[in-house]
């Protein structure tokens, strides 16, 4: 479904291998009387409010929504913490932890079989698991999940999915018994483990059946739910969850908080220690940090490295920098007349001092990634040691633009900036989120590009994350292509696997674009 009229180019600003996100928590003085964890109590965690729970990788890809969903919804597998992965002689199964499955299917254990160019994957499922409303989990839920993503509706899904790629490589799902599901692929599909894993990996068949008896749109059709000790009522899956995880959904109070409570029937070796998790909604990371400093919250999520200087001055707050595989980068929309010119795109890359951004905004805790950034951080196993990194060179950028006929004007409405051969001012809009790091990055990028004669219009289009990453149907900036330059962070999926990027992006009902990272030759 790729179309040339939907292309986007982009390049990386900074690699966030060492600073993908910052987790902070209030610290209490140690006591000698406490030996190990104790059951009970609650915790208040702050993050930004999302419009929909389904923004966690169903209708869009929003990390804040996944923070709500992850304690409740489970998949066949989950990704293993990087520090728990062996450093040498690793195999595929070393990167994963079984959740609703009992083992990681691989060629070695016989659960993956390849016949000519087709592939079958057998999932052995955990017995005795129950959904939080009391329904039994079985292979029917696995089949229903694959039906939801592709097999039932194909490319006419009533739900506005973020993508169907990978799911559309499945020919059928067989359920020989309640604890076994066999996924038959049309062809060999390398990232097969990413389907059905992570939060929202598996959806409850009995809930989907309620929706399929209506319009089939899980963002629109209401379902009736009764979770003992949790939520009881009727709403859309935008606003409620029924999972198998250690915590259960209890309530969502708009503009205030979400409450999750312990699942007393979780299948794990022991129940969750906490009685309750309260997710408090904050307008932005600055307010989150203020509440942390004032003791109004116990933990802040995803504050980003830009707040490290302020965090370092708080004596009662512990800061953990989480290793990840991601890159802060700029997407370039080729619908913009100026940005269609590869010479101008190359000049932009040459003209931004990315090393200064690392040194000043990120305290030197990360680095400028290669021009092809896909192999960074925990995914550095695939990095070519000879990969190029374009260096900051504003003189070269100016020479490129001069030779291409972009002239700096000394008078008129474009004074101090360049015009193209038709006399039009080279002006570009920048879209980004409201994170403090992005605001300062935008200021630095604007100043750098002004030095080579390219004007970034101010004020920037700074949007809450739910609007920046929202689905096309609700006017999400990225998925509606409503930007010239878009500044945000790209992450790998599980586990730092470049294959996961071989996919169409917006999904079954939305126009597609091709993501291409600018290489040194800019082809």
PDB file of C-alpha atoms in Angstrom, residues 4 6 12 100 135 139 172 198 208 252 287 298 365 372 391 393 401 446 450 469 476 501 508 515 523:
ATOM      1  CA  UNK A   4       5.064   7.863  -3.511  1.00  0.00           C
ATOM      2  CA  UNK A   6       2.926   9.687   1.023  1.00  0.00           C
ATOM      3  CA  UNK A  12      18.367  11.390  13.620  1.00  0.00           C
ATOM      4  CA  UNK A 100       0.409 -16.272  28.449  1.00  0.00           C
ATOM      5  CA  UNK A 135     -13.839 -15.932  31.863  1.00  0.00           C
ATOM      6  CA  UNK A 139      -6.551 -20.605  22.417  1.00  0.00           C
ATOM      7  CA  UNK A 172      -4.964 -18.753   9.334  1.00  0.00           C
ATOM      8  CA  UNK A 198       3.517  -7.013  24.895  1.00  0.00           C
ATOM      9  CA  UNK A 208     -14.579  -8.974  21.056  1.00  0.00           C
ATOM     10  CA  UNK A 252     -10.912   6.429  34.886  1.00  0.00           C
ATOM     11  CA  UNK A 287       4.319  19.966  36.678  1.00  0.00           C
ATOM     12  CA  UNK A 298       5.577   8.907  44.519  1.00  0.00           C
ATOM     13  CA  UNK A 365      24.968  11.256  28.527  1.00  0.00           C
ATOM     14  CA  UNK A 372      21.320   5.185   9.615  1.00  0.00           C
ATOM     15  CA  UNK A 391      29.323  16.221  11.054  1.00  0.00           C
ATOM     16  CA  UNK A 393      29.260  21.944   8.930  1.00  0.00           C
ATOM     17  CA  UNK A 401      22.264  26.198  -0.805  1.00  0.00           C
ATOM     18  CA  UNK A 446      15.687  27.248  14.783  1.00  0.00           C
ATOM     19  CA  UNK A 450      18.701  30.625  10.726  1.00  0.00           C
ATOM     20  CA  UNK A 469       0.682  10.679  17.916  1.00  0.00           C
ATOM     21  CA  UNK A 476      -3.293  13.187  14.939  1.00  0.00           C
ATOM     22  CA  UNK A 501      10.282  -1.366  10.956  1.00  0.00           C
ATOM     23  CA  UNK A 508      -5.544  -0.650   7.108  1.00  0.00           C
ATOM     24  CA  UNK A 515       9.778   6.116   6.328  1.00  0.00           C
ATOM     25  CA  UNK A 523      19.221   9.120  -2.192  1.00  0.00           C
TER      26      UNK A 523
END
